[in-house]
PDB file of C-alpha atoms in Angstrom:
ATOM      1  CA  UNK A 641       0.155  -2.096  19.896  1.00  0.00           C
ATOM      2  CA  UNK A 642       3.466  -3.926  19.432  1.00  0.00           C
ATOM      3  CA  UNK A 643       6.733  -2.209  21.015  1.00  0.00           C
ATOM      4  CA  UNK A 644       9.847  -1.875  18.229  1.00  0.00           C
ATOM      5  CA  UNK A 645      11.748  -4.659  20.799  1.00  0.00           C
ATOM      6  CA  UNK A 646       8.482  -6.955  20.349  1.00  0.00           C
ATOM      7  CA  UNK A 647       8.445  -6.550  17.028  1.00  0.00           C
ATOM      8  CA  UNK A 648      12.139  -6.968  16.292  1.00  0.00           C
ATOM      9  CA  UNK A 649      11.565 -10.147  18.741  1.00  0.00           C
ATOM     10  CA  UNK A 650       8.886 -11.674  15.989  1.00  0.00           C
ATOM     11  CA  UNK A 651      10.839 -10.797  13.272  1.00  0.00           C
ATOM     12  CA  UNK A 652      13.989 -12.950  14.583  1.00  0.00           C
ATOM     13  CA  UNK A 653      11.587 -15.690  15.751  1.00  0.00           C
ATOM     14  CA  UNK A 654       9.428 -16.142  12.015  1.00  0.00           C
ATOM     15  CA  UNK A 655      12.179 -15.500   9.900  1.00  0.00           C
ATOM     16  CA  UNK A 656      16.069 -16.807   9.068  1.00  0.00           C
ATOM     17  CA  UNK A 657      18.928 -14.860   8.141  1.00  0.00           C
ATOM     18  CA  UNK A 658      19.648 -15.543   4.505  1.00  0.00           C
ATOM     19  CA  UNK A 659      22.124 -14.582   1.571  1.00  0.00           C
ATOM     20  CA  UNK A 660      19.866 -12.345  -0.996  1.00  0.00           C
ATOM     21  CA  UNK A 661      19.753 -14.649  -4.416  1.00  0.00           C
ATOM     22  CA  UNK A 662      21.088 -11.846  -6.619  1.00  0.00           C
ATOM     23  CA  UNK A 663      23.097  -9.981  -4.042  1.00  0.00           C
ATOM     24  CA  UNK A 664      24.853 -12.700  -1.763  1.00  0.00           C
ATOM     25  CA  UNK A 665      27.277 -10.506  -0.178  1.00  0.00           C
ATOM     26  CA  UNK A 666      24.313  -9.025   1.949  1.00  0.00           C
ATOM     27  CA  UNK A 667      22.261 -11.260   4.129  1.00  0.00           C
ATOM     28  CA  UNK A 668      18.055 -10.581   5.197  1.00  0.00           C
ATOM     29  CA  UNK A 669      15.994 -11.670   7.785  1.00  0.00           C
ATOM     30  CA  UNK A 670      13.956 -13.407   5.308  1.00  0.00           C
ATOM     31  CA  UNK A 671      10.687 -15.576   5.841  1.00  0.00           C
ATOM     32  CA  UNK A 672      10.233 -19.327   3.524  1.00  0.00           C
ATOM     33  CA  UNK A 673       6.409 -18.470   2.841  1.00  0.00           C
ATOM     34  CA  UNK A 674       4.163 -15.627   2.599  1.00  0.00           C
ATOM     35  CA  UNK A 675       0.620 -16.809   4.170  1.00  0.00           C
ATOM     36  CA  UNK A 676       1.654 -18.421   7.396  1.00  0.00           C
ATOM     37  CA  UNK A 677       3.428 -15.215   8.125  1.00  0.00           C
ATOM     38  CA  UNK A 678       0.773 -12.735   7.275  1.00  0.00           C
ATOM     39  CA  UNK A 679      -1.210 -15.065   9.063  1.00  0.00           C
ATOM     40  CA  UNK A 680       0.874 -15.233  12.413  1.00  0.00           C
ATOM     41  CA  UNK A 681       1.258 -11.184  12.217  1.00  0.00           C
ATOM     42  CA  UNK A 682      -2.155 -10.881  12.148  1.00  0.00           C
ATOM     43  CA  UNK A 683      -2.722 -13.899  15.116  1.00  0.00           C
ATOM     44  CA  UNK A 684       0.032 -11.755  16.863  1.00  0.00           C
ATOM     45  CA  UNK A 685      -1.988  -8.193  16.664  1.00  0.00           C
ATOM     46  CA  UNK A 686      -5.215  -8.929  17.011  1.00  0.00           C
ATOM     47  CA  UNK A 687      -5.942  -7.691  14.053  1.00  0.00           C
ATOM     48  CA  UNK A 688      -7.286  -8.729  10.593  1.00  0.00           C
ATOM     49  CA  UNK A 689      -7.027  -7.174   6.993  1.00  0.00           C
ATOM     50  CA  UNK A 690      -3.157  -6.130   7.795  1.00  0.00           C
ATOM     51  CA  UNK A 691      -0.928  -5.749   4.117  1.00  0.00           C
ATOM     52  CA  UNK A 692       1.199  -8.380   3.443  1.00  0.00           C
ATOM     53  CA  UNK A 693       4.660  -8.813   4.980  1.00  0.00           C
ATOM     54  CA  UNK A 694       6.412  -7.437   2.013  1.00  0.00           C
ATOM     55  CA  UNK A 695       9.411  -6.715   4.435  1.00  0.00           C
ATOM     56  CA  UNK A 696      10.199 -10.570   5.067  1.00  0.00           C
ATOM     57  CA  UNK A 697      10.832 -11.251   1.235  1.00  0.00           C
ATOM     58  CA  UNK A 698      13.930 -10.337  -1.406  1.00  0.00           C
ATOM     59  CA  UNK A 699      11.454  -8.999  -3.750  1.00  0.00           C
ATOM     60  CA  UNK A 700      12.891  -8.737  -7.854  1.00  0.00           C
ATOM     61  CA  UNK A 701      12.910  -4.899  -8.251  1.00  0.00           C
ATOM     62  CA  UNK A 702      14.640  -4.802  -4.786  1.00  0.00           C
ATOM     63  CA  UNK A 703      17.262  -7.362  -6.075  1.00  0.00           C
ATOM     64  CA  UNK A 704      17.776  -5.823  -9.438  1.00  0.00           C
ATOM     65  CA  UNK A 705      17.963  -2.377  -8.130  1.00  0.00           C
ATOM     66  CA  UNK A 706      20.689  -3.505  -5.100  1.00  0.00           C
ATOM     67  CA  UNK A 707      22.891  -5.624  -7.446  1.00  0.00           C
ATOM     68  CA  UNK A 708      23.007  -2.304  -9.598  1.00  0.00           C
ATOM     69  CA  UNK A 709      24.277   0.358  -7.004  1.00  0.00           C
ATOM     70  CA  UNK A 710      26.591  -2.098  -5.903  1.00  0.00           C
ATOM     71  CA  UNK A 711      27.832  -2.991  -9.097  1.00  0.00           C
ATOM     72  CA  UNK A 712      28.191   0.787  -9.958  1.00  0.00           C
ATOM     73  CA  UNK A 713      28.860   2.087  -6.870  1.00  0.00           C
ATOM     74  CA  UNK A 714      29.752   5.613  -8.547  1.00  0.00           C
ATOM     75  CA  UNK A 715      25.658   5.716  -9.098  1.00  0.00           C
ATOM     76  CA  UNK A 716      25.607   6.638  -5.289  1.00  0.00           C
ATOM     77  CA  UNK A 717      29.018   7.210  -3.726  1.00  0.00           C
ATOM     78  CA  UNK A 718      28.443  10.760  -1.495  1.00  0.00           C
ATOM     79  CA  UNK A 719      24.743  11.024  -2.147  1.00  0.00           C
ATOM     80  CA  UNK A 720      22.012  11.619  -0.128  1.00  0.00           C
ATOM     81  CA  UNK A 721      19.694   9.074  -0.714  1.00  0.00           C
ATOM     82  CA  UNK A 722      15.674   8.125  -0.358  1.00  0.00           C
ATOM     83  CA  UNK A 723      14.698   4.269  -0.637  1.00  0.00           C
ATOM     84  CA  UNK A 724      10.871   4.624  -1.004  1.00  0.00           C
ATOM     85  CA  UNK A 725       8.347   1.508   0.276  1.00  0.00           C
ATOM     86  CA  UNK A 726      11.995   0.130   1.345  1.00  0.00           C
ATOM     87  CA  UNK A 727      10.667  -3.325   2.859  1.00  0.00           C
ATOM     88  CA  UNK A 728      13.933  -5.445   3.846  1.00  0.00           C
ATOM     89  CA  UNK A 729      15.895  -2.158   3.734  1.00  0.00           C
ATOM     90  CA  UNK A 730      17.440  -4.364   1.210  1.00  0.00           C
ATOM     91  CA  UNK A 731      18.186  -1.179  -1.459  1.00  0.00           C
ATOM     92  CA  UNK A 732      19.154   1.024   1.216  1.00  0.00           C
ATOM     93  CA  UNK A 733      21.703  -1.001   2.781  1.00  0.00           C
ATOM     94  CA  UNK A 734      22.931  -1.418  -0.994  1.00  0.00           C
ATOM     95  CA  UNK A 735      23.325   2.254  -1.300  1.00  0.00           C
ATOM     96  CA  UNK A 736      25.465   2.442   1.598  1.00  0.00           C
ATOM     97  CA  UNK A 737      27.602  -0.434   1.071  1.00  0.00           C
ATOM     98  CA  UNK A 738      28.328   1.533  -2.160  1.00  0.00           C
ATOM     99  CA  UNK A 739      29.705   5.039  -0.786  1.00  0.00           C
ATOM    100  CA  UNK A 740      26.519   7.019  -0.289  1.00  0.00           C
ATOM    101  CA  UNK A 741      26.489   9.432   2.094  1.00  0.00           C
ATOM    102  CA  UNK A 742      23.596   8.773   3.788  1.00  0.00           C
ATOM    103  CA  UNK A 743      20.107   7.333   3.381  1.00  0.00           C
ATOM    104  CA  UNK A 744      16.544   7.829   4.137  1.00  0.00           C
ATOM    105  CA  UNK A 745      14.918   4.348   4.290  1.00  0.00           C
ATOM    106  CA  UNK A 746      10.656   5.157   3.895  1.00  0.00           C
ATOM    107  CA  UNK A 747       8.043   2.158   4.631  1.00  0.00           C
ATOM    108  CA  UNK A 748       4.676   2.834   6.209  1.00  0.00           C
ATOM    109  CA  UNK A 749       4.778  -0.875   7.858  1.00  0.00           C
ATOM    110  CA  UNK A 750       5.966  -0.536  11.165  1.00  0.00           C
ATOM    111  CA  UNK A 751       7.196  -3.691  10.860  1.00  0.00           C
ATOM    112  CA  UNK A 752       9.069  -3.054   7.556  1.00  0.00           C
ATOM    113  CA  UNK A 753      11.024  -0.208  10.162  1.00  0.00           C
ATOM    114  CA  UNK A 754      11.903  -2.775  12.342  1.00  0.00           C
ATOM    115  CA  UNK A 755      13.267  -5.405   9.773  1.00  0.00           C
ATOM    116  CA  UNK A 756      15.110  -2.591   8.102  1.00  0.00           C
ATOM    117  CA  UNK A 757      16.643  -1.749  11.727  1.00  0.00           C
ATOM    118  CA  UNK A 758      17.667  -5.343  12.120  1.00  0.00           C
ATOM    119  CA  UNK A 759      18.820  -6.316   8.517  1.00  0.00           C
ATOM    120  CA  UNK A 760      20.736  -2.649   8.605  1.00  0.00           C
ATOM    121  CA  UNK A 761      22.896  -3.967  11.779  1.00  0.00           C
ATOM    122  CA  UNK A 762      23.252  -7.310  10.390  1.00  0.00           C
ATOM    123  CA  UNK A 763      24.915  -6.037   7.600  1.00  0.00           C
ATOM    124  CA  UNK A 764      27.542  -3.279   9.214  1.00  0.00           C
ATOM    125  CA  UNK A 765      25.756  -0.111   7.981  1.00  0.00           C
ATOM    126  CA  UNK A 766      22.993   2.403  10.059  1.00  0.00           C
ATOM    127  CA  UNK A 767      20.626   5.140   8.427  1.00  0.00           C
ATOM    128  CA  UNK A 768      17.823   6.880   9.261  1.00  0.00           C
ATOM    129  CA  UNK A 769      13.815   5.153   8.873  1.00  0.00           C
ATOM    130  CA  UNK A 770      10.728   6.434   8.564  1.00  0.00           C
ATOM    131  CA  UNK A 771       7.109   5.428   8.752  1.00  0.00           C
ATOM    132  CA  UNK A 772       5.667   8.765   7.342  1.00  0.00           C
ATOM    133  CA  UNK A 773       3.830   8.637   4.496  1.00  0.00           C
ATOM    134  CA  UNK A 774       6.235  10.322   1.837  1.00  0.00           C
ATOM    135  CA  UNK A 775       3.708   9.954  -0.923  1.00  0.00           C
ATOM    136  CA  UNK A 776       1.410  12.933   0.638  1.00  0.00           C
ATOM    137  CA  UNK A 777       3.523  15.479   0.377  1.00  0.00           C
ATOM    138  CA  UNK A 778       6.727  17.032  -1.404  1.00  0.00           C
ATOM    139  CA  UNK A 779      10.179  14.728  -1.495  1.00  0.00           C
ATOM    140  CA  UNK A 780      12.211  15.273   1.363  1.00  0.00           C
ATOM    141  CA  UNK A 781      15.719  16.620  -0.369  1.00  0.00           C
ATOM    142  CA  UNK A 782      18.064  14.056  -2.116  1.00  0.00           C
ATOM    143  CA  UNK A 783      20.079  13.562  -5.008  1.00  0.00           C
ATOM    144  CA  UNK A 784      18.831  10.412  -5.645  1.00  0.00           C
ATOM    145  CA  UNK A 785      15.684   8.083  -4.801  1.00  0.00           C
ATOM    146  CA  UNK A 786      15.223   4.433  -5.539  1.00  0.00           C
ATOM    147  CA  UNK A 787      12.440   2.455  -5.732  1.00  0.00           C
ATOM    148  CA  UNK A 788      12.065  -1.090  -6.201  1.00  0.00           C
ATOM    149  CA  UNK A 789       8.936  -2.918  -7.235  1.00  0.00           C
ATOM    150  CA  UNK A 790       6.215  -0.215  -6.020  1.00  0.00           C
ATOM    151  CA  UNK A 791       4.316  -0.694  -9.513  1.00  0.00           C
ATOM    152  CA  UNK A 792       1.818  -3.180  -8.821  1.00  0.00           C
ATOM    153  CA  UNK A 793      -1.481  -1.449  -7.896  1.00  0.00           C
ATOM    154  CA  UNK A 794      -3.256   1.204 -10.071  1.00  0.00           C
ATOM    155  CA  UNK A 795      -4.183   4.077  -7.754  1.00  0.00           C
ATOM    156  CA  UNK A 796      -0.350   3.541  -6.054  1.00  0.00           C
ATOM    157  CA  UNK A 797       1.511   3.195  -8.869  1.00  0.00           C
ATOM    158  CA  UNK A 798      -0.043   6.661 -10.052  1.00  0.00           C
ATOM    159  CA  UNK A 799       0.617   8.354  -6.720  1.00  0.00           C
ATOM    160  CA  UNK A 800       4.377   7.153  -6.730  1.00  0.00           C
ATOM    161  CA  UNK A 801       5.178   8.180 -10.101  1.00  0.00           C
ATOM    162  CA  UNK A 802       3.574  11.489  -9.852  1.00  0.00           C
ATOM    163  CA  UNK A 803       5.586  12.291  -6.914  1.00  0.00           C
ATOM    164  CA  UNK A 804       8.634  10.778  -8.558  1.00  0.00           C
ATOM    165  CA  UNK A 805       8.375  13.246 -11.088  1.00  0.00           C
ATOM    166  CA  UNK A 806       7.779  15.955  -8.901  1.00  0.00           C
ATOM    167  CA  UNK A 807      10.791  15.314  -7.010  1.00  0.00           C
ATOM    168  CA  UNK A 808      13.126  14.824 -10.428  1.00  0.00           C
ATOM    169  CA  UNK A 809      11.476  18.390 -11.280  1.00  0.00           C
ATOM    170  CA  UNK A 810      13.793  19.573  -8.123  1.00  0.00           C
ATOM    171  CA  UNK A 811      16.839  17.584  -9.110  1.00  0.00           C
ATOM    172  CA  UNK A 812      16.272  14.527  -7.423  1.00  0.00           C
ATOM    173  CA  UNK A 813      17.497  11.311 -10.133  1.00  0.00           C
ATOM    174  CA  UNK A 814      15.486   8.682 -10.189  1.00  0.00           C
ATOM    175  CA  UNK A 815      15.906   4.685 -10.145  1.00  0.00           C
ATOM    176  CA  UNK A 816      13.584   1.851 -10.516  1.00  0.00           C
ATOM    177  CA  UNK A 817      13.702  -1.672 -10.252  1.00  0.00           C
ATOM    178  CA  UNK A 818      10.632  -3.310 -11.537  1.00  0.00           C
ATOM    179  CA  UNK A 819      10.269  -7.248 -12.732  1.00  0.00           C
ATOM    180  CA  UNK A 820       7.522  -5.749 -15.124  1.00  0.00           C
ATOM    181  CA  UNK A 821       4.281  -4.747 -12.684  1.00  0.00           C
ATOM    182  CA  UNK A 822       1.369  -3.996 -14.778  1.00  0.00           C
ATOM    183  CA  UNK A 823       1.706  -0.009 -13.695  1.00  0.00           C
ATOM    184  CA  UNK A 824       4.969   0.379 -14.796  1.00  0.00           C
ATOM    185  CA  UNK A 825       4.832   3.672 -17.067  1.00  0.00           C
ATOM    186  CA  UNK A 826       7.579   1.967 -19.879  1.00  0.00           C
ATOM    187  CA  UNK A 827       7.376   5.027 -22.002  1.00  0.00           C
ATOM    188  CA  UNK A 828       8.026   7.539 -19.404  1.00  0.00           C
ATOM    189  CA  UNK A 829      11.161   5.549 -18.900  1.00  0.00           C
ATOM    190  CA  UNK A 830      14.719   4.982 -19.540  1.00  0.00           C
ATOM    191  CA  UNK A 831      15.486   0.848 -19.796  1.00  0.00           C
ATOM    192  CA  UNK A 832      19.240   0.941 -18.433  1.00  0.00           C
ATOM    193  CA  UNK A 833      20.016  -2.549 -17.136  1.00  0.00           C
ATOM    194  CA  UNK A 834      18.858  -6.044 -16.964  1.00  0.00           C
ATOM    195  CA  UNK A 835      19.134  -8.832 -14.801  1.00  0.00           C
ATOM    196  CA  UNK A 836      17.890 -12.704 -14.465  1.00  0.00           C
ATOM    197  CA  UNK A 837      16.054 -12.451 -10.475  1.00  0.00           C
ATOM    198  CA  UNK A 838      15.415 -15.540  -8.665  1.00  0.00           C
ATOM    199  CA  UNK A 839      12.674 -15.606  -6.315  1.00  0.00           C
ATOM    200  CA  UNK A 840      10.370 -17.620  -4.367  1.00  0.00           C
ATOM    201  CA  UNK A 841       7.422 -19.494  -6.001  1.00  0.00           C
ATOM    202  CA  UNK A 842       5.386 -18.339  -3.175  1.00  0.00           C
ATOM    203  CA  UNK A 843       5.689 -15.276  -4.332  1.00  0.00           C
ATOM    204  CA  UNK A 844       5.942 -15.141  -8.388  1.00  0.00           C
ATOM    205  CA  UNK A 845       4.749 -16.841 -11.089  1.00  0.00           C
ATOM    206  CA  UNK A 846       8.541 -18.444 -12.198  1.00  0.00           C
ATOM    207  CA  UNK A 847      11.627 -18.682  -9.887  1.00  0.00           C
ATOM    208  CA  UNK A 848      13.763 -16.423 -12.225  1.00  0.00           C
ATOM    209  CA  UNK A 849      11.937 -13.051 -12.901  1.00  0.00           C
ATOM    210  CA  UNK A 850      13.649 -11.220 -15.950  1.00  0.00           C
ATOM    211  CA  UNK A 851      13.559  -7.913 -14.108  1.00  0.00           C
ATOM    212  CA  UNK A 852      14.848  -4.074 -15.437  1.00  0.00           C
ATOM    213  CA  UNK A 853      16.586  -0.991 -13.967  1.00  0.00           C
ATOM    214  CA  UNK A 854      14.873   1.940 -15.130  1.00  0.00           C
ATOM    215  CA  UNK A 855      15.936   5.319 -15.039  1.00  0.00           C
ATOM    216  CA  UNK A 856      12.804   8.167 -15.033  1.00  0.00           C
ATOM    217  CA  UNK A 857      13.653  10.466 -18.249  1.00  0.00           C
TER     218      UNK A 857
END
């Protein structure tokens, strides 16, 4: 098993520190392809079958979702936040850049915590991270949770949104980025923004994903 110090060390070593397309102001350890990294991770552990390194990438829903808090920083400002399957940490750092209180940055990827860690100090802001599972069990209290691009597998997709609107139940409001995943509930939703994404090729099918803020009814 990896330390947090080794894996911060791999991060820094298979990645550069670049501008975010959409949101320039902030800047991500971010890798240049997908496969060789997944495939150096799982050189690096020993291990095979590992998920992909979603946390190395500037993924649309993230982008979308990030550009919007900043843009309307009033979304946030003094809120206690939860950035679910936060990857980068890019929506997270977002939030606080925008006024909010404090966040709660969730990824189960170990190395997703560490990325966040580094990409957090990069940018001038700190806030808590956790690898716990959120999904099996009741929100954590906030006034606000944001997801971005957690819609693209069935039996997930169903988990998240069930908890989603379990949590909005308590008073929790609810924001989505999504670049239009195929388990995107559209009807259960509120379409309140929309924005041109590029990404990489390595990644999408186009290098400009039309992608939507969506706000849980």
């Amino acid at each position: 098993m990896m330390t947090p110090g080794a894996r911060a060390d791999f991060i820094r070593k298979h990645t550069e520190v670049l501008p975010v397309p959409l949101v320039p102001e902030l800047k991500l350890h971010l890798a240049h392809e997908a496969v060789p990294l997944w495939q150096k991770t799982e050189e690096e552990l020993g291990e095979m079958g590992l998920p992909p390194p979603f946390w190395a990438f500037a993924w649309a829903g993230g982008q979308a979702l990030a550009r919007h808090v900043l843009d309307h920083p009033g979304l946030v400002t003094g809120k206690h936040i939860i950035d679910l399957a936060s990857g980068s940490g890019l929506v997270a750092i977002a939030a606080l850049k925008a006024g909010a209180a404090s966040v709660l940055a969730a990824d189960i990827d170990t190395f997703a915590a560490a990325a966040m860690q580094l990409n957090a100090a990069r940018n001038g802001v700190a806030f808590e991270v956790t690898t716990d599972d959120l999904l099996q069990e009741a929100a954590p209290a906030a006034d606000m949770i944001l997801v971005g691009d957690l819609f693209y597998e069935q039996g997930l997709a169903a988990r998240c949104f069930s908890w989603l609107t379990n949590a909005k139940a308590k008073g929790a409001e609810v924001l989505i980025g999504d670049p239009g995943r195929s388990y995107l509930p559209k009807d259960k939703l509120i379409r309140i923004a929309d924005y041109a994404v590029p990404v990489t090729r390595d990644l999408e099918d186009a290098e400009i994903k039309k992608t939507a803020v969506w706000q849980l009814k």
